[in-house]
mmCIF file with all atom_site columns, C-alpha atoms in Angstrom:
data_model
loop_
_atom_site.group_PDB
_atom_site.id
_atom_site.type_symbol
_atom_site.label_atom_id
_atom_site.label_alt_id
_atom_site.label_comp_id
_atom_site.label_asym_id
_atom_site.label_entity_id
_atom_site.label_seq_id
_atom_site.pdbx_PDB_ins_code
_atom_site.Cartn_x
_atom_site.Cartn_y
_atom_site.Cartn_z
_atom_site.occupancy
_atom_site.B_iso_or_equiv
_atom_site.pdbx_formal_charge
_atom_site.auth_seq_id
_atom_site.auth_comp_id
_atom_site.auth_asym_id
_atom_site.auth_atom_id
_atom_site.pdbx_PDB_model_num
ATOM 1   C CA . UNK A 1 1   ? 0.390  359.389 209.268 1.00 0.00 ? 1218 UNK A CA 1
ATOM 2   C CA . UNK A 1 2   ? 1.094  362.875 210.639 1.00 0.00 ? 1219 UNK A CA 1
ATOM 3   C CA . UNK A 1 3   ? 3.719  364.961 208.845 1.00 0.00 ? 1220 UNK A CA 1
ATOM 4   C CA . UNK A 1 4   ? 6.649  366.621 210.588 1.00 0.00 ? 1221 UNK A CA 1
ATOM 5   C CA . UNK A 1 5   ? 7.782  370.086 209.564 1.00 0.00 ? 1222 UNK A CA 1
ATOM 6   C CA . UNK A 1 6   ? 11.172 370.982 211.008 1.00 0.00 ? 1223 UNK A CA 1
ATOM 7   C CA . UNK A 1 7   ? 13.025 374.209 210.270 1.00 0.00 ? 1224 UNK A CA 1
ATOM 8   C CA . UNK A 1 8   ? 10.362 374.980 207.645 1.00 0.00 ? 1225 UNK A CA 1
ATOM 9   C CA . UNK A 1 9   ? 10.961 371.773 205.706 1.00 0.00 ? 1226 UNK A CA 1
ATOM 10  C CA . UNK A 1 10  ? 9.011  368.537 205.512 1.00 0.00 ? 1227 UNK A CA 1
ATOM 11  C CA . UNK A 1 11  ? 11.128 365.772 207.056 1.00 0.00 ? 1228 UNK A CA 1
ATOM 12  C CA . UNK A 1 12  ? 10.844 362.045 207.637 1.00 0.00 ? 1229 UNK A CA 1
ATOM 13  C CA . UNK A 1 13  ? 11.461 361.024 211.202 1.00 0.00 ? 1230 UNK A CA 1
ATOM 14  C CA . UNK A 1 14  ? 11.013 357.299 211.826 1.00 0.00 ? 1231 UNK A CA 1
ATOM 15  C CA . UNK A 1 15  ? 10.878 357.803 215.586 1.00 0.00 ? 1232 UNK A CA 1
ATOM 16  C CA . UNK A 1 16  ? 11.022 360.779 217.972 1.00 0.00 ? 1233 UNK A CA 1
ATOM 17  C CA . UNK A 1 17  ? 14.387 361.851 219.433 1.00 0.00 ? 1234 UNK A CA 1
ATOM 18  C CA . UNK A 1 18  ? 15.337 359.711 222.450 1.00 0.00 ? 1235 UNK A CA 1
ATOM 19  C CA . UNK A 1 19  ? 15.621 362.752 224.707 1.00 0.00 ? 1236 UNK A CA 1
ATOM 20  C CA . UNK A 1 20  ? 12.183 364.166 223.739 1.00 0.00 ? 1237 UNK A CA 1
ATOM 21  C CA . UNK A 1 21  ? 10.170 365.412 226.722 1.00 0.00 ? 1238 UNK A CA 1
ATOM 22  C CA . UNK A 1 22  ? 6.429  365.912 226.186 1.00 0.00 ? 1239 UNK A CA 1
ATOM 23  C CA . UNK A 1 23  ? 4.655  368.673 228.105 1.00 0.00 ? 1240 UNK A CA 1
ATOM 24  C CA . UNK A 1 24  ? 0.891  368.852 228.530 1.00 0.00 ? 1241 UNK A CA 1
ATOM 25  C CA . UNK A 1 25  ? -0.960 372.195 228.782 1.00 0.00 ? 1242 UNK A CA 1
ATOM 26  C CA . UNK A 1 26  ? -1.257 371.738 232.550 1.00 0.00 ? 1243 UNK A CA 1
ATOM 27  C CA . UNK A 1 27  ? 2.493  371.169 233.073 1.00 0.00 ? 1244 UNK A CA 1
ATOM 28  C CA . UNK A 1 28  ? 4.681  373.878 234.561 1.00 0.00 ? 1245 UNK A CA 1
ATOM 29  C CA . UNK A 1 29  ? 7.785  374.533 232.432 1.00 0.00 ? 1246 UNK A CA 1
ATOM 30  C CA . UNK A 1 30  ? 9.610  375.766 235.539 1.00 0.00 ? 1247 UNK A CA 1
ATOM 31  C CA . UNK A 1 31  ? 9.988  372.118 236.537 1.00 0.00 ? 1248 UNK A CA 1
ATOM 32  C CA . UNK A 1 32  ? 12.413 371.722 233.599 1.00 0.00 ? 1249 UNK A CA 1
ATOM 33  C CA . UNK A 1 33  ? 14.369 374.925 234.212 1.00 0.00 ? 1250 UNK A CA 1
ATOM 34  C CA . UNK A 1 34  ? 17.531 373.323 235.588 1.00 0.00 ? 1251 UNK A CA 1
ATOM 35  C CA . UNK A 1 35  ? 17.556 370.584 232.929 1.00 0.00 ? 1252 UNK A CA 1
ATOM 36  C CA . UNK A 1 36  ? 17.277 372.903 229.914 1.00 0.00 ? 1253 UNK A CA 1
ATOM 37  C CA . UNK A 1 37  ? 19.464 375.918 230.487 1.00 0.00 ? 1254 UNK A CA 1
ATOM 38  C CA . UNK A 1 38  ? 23.159 376.544 230.747 1.00 0.00 ? 1255 UNK A CA 1
ATOM 39  C CA . UNK A 1 39  ? 26.075 374.334 229.924 1.00 0.00 ? 1256 UNK A CA 1
ATOM 40  C CA . UNK A 1 40  ? 24.589 371.268 231.594 1.00 0.00 ? 1257 UNK A CA 1
ATOM 41  C CA . UNK A 1 41  ? 21.472 371.171 229.421 1.00 0.00 ? 1258 UNK A CA 1
ATOM 42  C CA . UNK A 1 42  ? 20.107 367.626 229.438 1.00 0.00 ? 1259 UNK A CA 1
ATOM 43  C CA . UNK A 1 43  ? 17.073 367.988 227.177 1.00 0.00 ? 1260 UNK A CA 1
ATOM 44  C CA . UNK A 1 44  ? 17.559 368.426 223.450 1.00 0.00 ? 1261 UNK A CA 1
ATOM 45  C CA . UNK A 1 45  ? 13.905 368.366 222.386 1.00 0.00 ? 1262 UNK A CA 1
ATOM 46  C CA . UNK A 1 46  ? 10.630 369.356 224.025 1.00 0.00 ? 1263 UNK A CA 1
ATOM 47  C CA . UNK A 1 47  ? 7.195  368.650 222.561 1.00 0.00 ? 1264 UNK A CA 1
ATOM 48  C CA . UNK A 1 48  ? 4.199  370.643 223.729 1.00 0.00 ? 1265 UNK A CA 1
ATOM 49  C CA . UNK A 1 49  ? 0.831  368.992 223.250 1.00 0.00 ? 1266 UNK A CA 1
ATOM 50  C CA . UNK A 1 50  ? -2.157 370.886 221.880 1.00 0.00 ? 1267 UNK A CA 1
ATOM 51  C CA . UNK A 1 51  ? -5.060 368.557 222.803 1.00 0.00 ? 1268 UNK A CA 1
ATOM 52  C CA . UNK A 1 52  ? -7.716 370.613 221.010 1.00 0.00 ? 1269 UNK A CA 1
ATOM 53  C CA . UNK A 1 53  ? -7.932 373.452 218.509 1.00 0.00 ? 1270 UNK A CA 1
ATOM 54  C CA . UNK A 1 54  ? -9.038 376.062 221.052 1.00 0.00 ? 1271 UNK A CA 1
ATOM 55  C CA . UNK A 1 55  ? -6.405 375.304 223.732 1.00 0.00 ? 1272 UNK A CA 1
ATOM 56  C CA . UNK A 1 56  ? -3.763 378.036 223.608 1.00 0.00 ? 1273 UNK A CA 1
ATOM 57  C CA . UNK A 1 57  ? -1.815 377.259 226.777 1.00 0.00 ? 1274 UNK A CA 1
ATOM 58  C CA . UNK A 1 58  ? 0.975  375.669 224.721 1.00 0.00 ? 1275 UNK A CA 1
ATOM 59  C CA . UNK A 1 59  ? 1.777  379.061 223.202 1.00 0.00 ? 1276 UNK A CA 1
ATOM 60  C CA . UNK A 1 60  ? 2.468  380.464 226.675 1.00 0.00 ? 1277 UNK A CA 1
ATOM 61  C CA . UNK A 1 61  ? 4.573  377.461 227.639 1.00 0.00 ? 1278 UNK A CA 1
ATOM 62  C CA . UNK A 1 62  ? 6.668  377.902 224.478 1.00 0.00 ? 1279 UNK A CA 1
ATOM 63  C CA . UNK A 1 63  ? 7.312  381.583 225.155 1.00 0.00 ? 1280 UNK A CA 1
ATOM 64  C CA . UNK A 1 64  ? 8.274  380.845 228.742 1.00 0.00 ? 1281 UNK A CA 1
ATOM 65  C CA . UNK A 1 65  ? 10.716 378.156 227.647 1.00 0.00 ? 1282 UNK A CA 1
ATOM 66  C CA . UNK A 1 66  ? 12.361 380.411 225.054 1.00 0.00 ? 1283 UNK A CA 1
ATOM 67  C CA . UNK A 1 67  ? 12.319 383.749 226.878 1.00 0.00 ? 1284 UNK A CA 1
ATOM 68  C CA . UNK A 1 68  ? 12.375 383.061 230.611 1.00 0.00 ? 1285 UNK A CA 1
ATOM 69  C CA . UNK A 1 69  ? 14.294 379.769 230.677 1.00 0.00 ? 1286 UNK A CA 1
ATOM 70  C CA . UNK A 1 70  ? 16.447 380.464 227.589 1.00 0.00 ? 1287 UNK A CA 1
ATOM 71  C CA . UNK A 1 71  ? 15.763 377.061 226.047 1.00 0.00 ? 1288 UNK A CA 1
ATOM 72  C CA . UNK A 1 72  ? 17.758 376.670 222.805 1.00 0.00 ? 1289 UNK A CA 1
ATOM 73  C CA . UNK A 1 73  ? 16.850 373.124 221.747 1.00 0.00 ? 1290 UNK A CA 1
ATOM 74  C CA . UNK A 1 74  ? 14.092 371.851 219.477 1.00 0.00 ? 1291 UNK A CA 1
ATOM 75  C CA . UNK A 1 75  ? 10.599 372.966 220.460 1.00 0.00 ? 1292 UNK A CA 1
ATOM 76  C CA . UNK A 1 76  ? 7.947  370.818 218.786 1.00 0.00 ? 1293 UNK A CA 1
ATOM 77  C CA . UNK A 1 77  ? 4.194  371.390 218.592 1.00 0.00 ? 1294 UNK A CA 1
ATOM 78  C CA . UNK A 1 78  ? 2.175  368.143 218.654 1.00 0.00 ? 1295 UNK A CA 1
ATOM 79  C CA . UNK A 1 79  ? -1.498 367.223 218.864 1.00 0.00 ? 1296 UNK A CA 1
ATOM 80  C CA . UNK A 1 80  ? -4.068 369.309 217.022 1.00 0.00 ? 1297 UNK A CA 1
ATOM 81  C CA . UNK A 1 81  ? -1.593 371.305 214.927 1.00 0.00 ? 1298 UNK A CA 1
ATOM 82  C CA . UNK A 1 82  ? -3.020 372.818 211.753 1.00 0.00 ? 1299 UNK A CA 1
ATOM 83  C CA . UNK A 1 83  ? -1.882 375.232 209.050 1.00 0.00 ? 1300 UNK A CA 1
ATOM 84  C CA . UNK A 1 84  ? -3.720 378.110 210.728 1.00 0.00 ? 1301 UNK A CA 1
ATOM 85  C CA . UNK A 1 85  ? -1.542 377.741 213.833 1.00 0.00 ? 1302 UNK A CA 1
ATOM 86  C CA . UNK A 1 86  ? 1.930  377.616 212.318 1.00 0.00 ? 1303 UNK A CA 1
ATOM 87  C CA . UNK A 1 87  ? 2.691  381.327 211.907 1.00 0.00 ? 1304 UNK A CA 1
ATOM 88  C CA . UNK A 1 88  ? 1.841  382.149 215.514 1.00 0.00 ? 1305 UNK A CA 1
ATOM 89  C CA . UNK A 1 89  ? 3.511  378.994 216.824 1.00 0.00 ? 1306 UNK A CA 1
ATOM 90  C CA . UNK A 1 90  ? 6.739  379.999 215.072 1.00 0.00 ? 1307 UNK A CA 1
ATOM 91  C CA . UNK A 1 91  ? 6.503  383.465 216.631 1.00 0.00 ? 1308 UNK A CA 1
ATOM 92  C CA . UNK A 1 92  ? 6.191  381.837 220.054 1.00 0.00 ? 1309 UNK A CA 1
ATOM 93  C CA . UNK A 1 93  ? 9.390  379.869 219.511 1.00 0.00 ? 1310 UNK A CA 1
ATOM 94  C CA . UNK A 1 94  ? 8.354  376.543 217.983 1.00 0.00 ? 1311 UNK A CA 1
ATOM 95  C CA . UNK A 1 95  ? 10.726 375.269 215.305 1.00 0.00 ? 1312 UNK A CA 1
ATOM 96  C CA . UNK A 1 96  ? 9.088  371.940 214.495 1.00 0.00 ? 1313 UNK A CA 1
ATOM 97  C CA . UNK A 1 97  ? 5.468  370.960 214.029 1.00 0.00 ? 1314 UNK A CA 1
ATOM 98  C CA . UNK A 1 98  ? 3.857  367.541 213.898 1.00 0.00 ? 1315 UNK A CA 1
ATOM 99  C CA . UNK A 1 99  ? 0.793  368.251 211.778 1.00 0.00 ? 1316 UNK A CA 1
ATOM 100 C CA . UNK A 1 100 ? -2.475 366.563 212.668 1.00 0.00 ? 1317 UNK A CA 1
ATOM 101 C CA . UNK A 1 101 ? -3.633 363.629 210.568 1.00 0.00 ? 1318 UNK A CA 1
ATOM 102 C CA . UNK A 1 102 ? -4.964 364.671 207.158 1.00 0.00 ? 1319 UNK A CA 1
ATOM 103 C CA . UNK A 1 103 ? -3.342 368.124 207.095 1.00 0.00 ? 1320 UNK A CA 1
ATOM 104 C CA . UNK A 1 104 ? -1.798 369.097 203.735 1.00 0.00 ? 1321 UNK A CA 1
ATOM 105 C CA . UNK A 1 105 ? 1.905  369.570 204.432 1.00 0.00 ? 1322 UNK A CA 1
ATOM 106 C CA . UNK A 1 106 ? 2.619  371.684 201.342 1.00 0.00 ? 1323 UNK A CA 1
ATOM 107 C CA . UNK A 1 107 ? -0.242 374.050 202.177 1.00 0.00 ? 1324 UNK A CA 1
ATOM 108 C CA . UNK A 1 108 ? 0.984  374.188 205.760 1.00 0.00 ? 1325 UNK A CA 1
ATOM 109 C CA . UNK A 1 109 ? 4.454  375.275 204.628 1.00 0.00 ? 1326 UNK A CA 1
ATOM 110 C CA . UNK A 1 110 ? 2.855  378.227 202.841 1.00 0.00 ? 1327 UNK A CA 1
ATOM 111 C CA . UNK A 1 111 ? 1.534  379.457 206.206 1.00 0.00 ? 1328 UNK A CA 1
ATOM 112 C CA . UNK A 1 112 ? 4.986  380.761 207.104 1.00 0.00 ? 1329 UNK A CA 1
ATOM 113 C CA . UNK A 1 113 ? 4.692  383.279 204.276 1.00 0.00 ? 1330 UNK A CA 1
ATOM 114 C CA . UNK A 1 114 ? 1.174  384.513 205.107 1.00 0.00 ? 1331 UNK A CA 1
ATOM 115 C CA . UNK A 1 115 ? 2.514  387.631 206.819 1.00 0.00 ? 1332 UNK A CA 1
ATOM 116 C CA . UNK A 1 116 ? 5.717  389.473 205.938 1.00 0.00 ? 1333 UNK A CA 1
ATOM 117 C CA . UNK A 1 117 ? 6.059  391.269 209.292 1.00 0.00 ? 1334 UNK A CA 1
ATOM 118 C CA . UNK A 1 118 ? 5.006  390.904 212.899 1.00 0.00 ? 1335 UNK A CA 1
ATOM 119 C CA . UNK A 1 119 ? 4.086  394.069 214.749 1.00 0.00 ? 1336 UNK A CA 1
ATOM 120 C CA . UNK A 1 120 ? 4.670  392.697 218.227 1.00 0.00 ? 1337 UNK A CA 1
ATOM 121 C CA . UNK A 1 121 ? 7.880  391.530 219.799 1.00 0.00 ? 1338 UNK A CA 1
ATOM 122 C CA . UNK A 1 122 ? 7.966  387.750 220.003 1.00 0.00 ? 1339 UNK A CA 1
ATOM 123 C CA . UNK A 1 123 ? 10.349 384.845 220.564 1.00 0.00 ? 1340 UNK A CA 1
ATOM 124 C CA . UNK A 1 124 ? 11.371 384.774 216.896 1.00 0.00 ? 1341 UNK A CA 1
ATOM 125 C CA . UNK A 1 125 ? 11.722 388.581 216.546 1.00 0.00 ? 1342 UNK A CA 1
ATOM 126 C CA . UNK A 1 126 ? 12.262 390.240 219.954 1.00 0.00 ? 1343 UNK A CA 1
ATOM 127 C CA . UNK A 1 127 ? 12.233 393.795 218.553 1.00 0.00 ? 1344 UNK A CA 1
ATOM 128 C CA . UNK A 1 128 ? 8.783  395.228 217.722 1.00 0.00 ? 1345 UNK A CA 1
ATOM 129 C CA . UNK A 1 129 ? 8.186  396.639 214.249 1.00 0.00 ? 1346 UNK A CA 1
ATOM 130 C CA . UNK A 1 130 ? 8.121  400.299 215.321 1.00 0.00 ? 1347 UNK A CA 1
ATOM 131 C CA . UNK A 1 131 ? 11.610 399.901 216.841 1.00 0.00 ? 1348 UNK A CA 1
ATOM 132 C CA . UNK A 1 132 ? 12.937 398.187 213.701 1.00 0.00 ? 1349 UNK A CA 1
ATOM 133 C CA . UNK A 1 133 ? 11.638 401.060 211.564 1.00 0.00 ? 1350 UNK A CA 1
ATOM 134 C CA . UNK A 1 134 ? 13.177 403.874 213.660 1.00 0.00 ? 1351 UNK A CA 1
ATOM 135 C CA . UNK A 1 135 ? 16.492 403.608 211.800 1.00 0.00 ? 1352 UNK A CA 1
ATOM 136 C CA . UNK A 1 136 ? 14.923 403.990 208.342 1.00 0.00 ? 1353 UNK A CA 1
#
């Protein structure tokens, strides 16, 4: 059974949230724009499917949802989600990860500590490293 990591903790979730919307790599996140932003937000959780290891379109969809459409709810990575992906997925705005079958959850948690800093601006840290260091 796949393991869910949510807010950097392993959690048991007997069933997905009832308001979970699943996006495929070919889906346009703009179609959800009115349902996810502002005071009338109707979607509390969005899952983005990664159908194969080499398909990176979900990263772009996540950044669009967080940065362009200001989505504040749960953003879950599903499909072929492995330890090697977690650090970058978190930088793109994912906050929960349904690991693929057979993935070691404890080893996957360690992925969040692989790098202490990110040079580029990203959804998790919008200020690039050189700007953060100017005040030192």
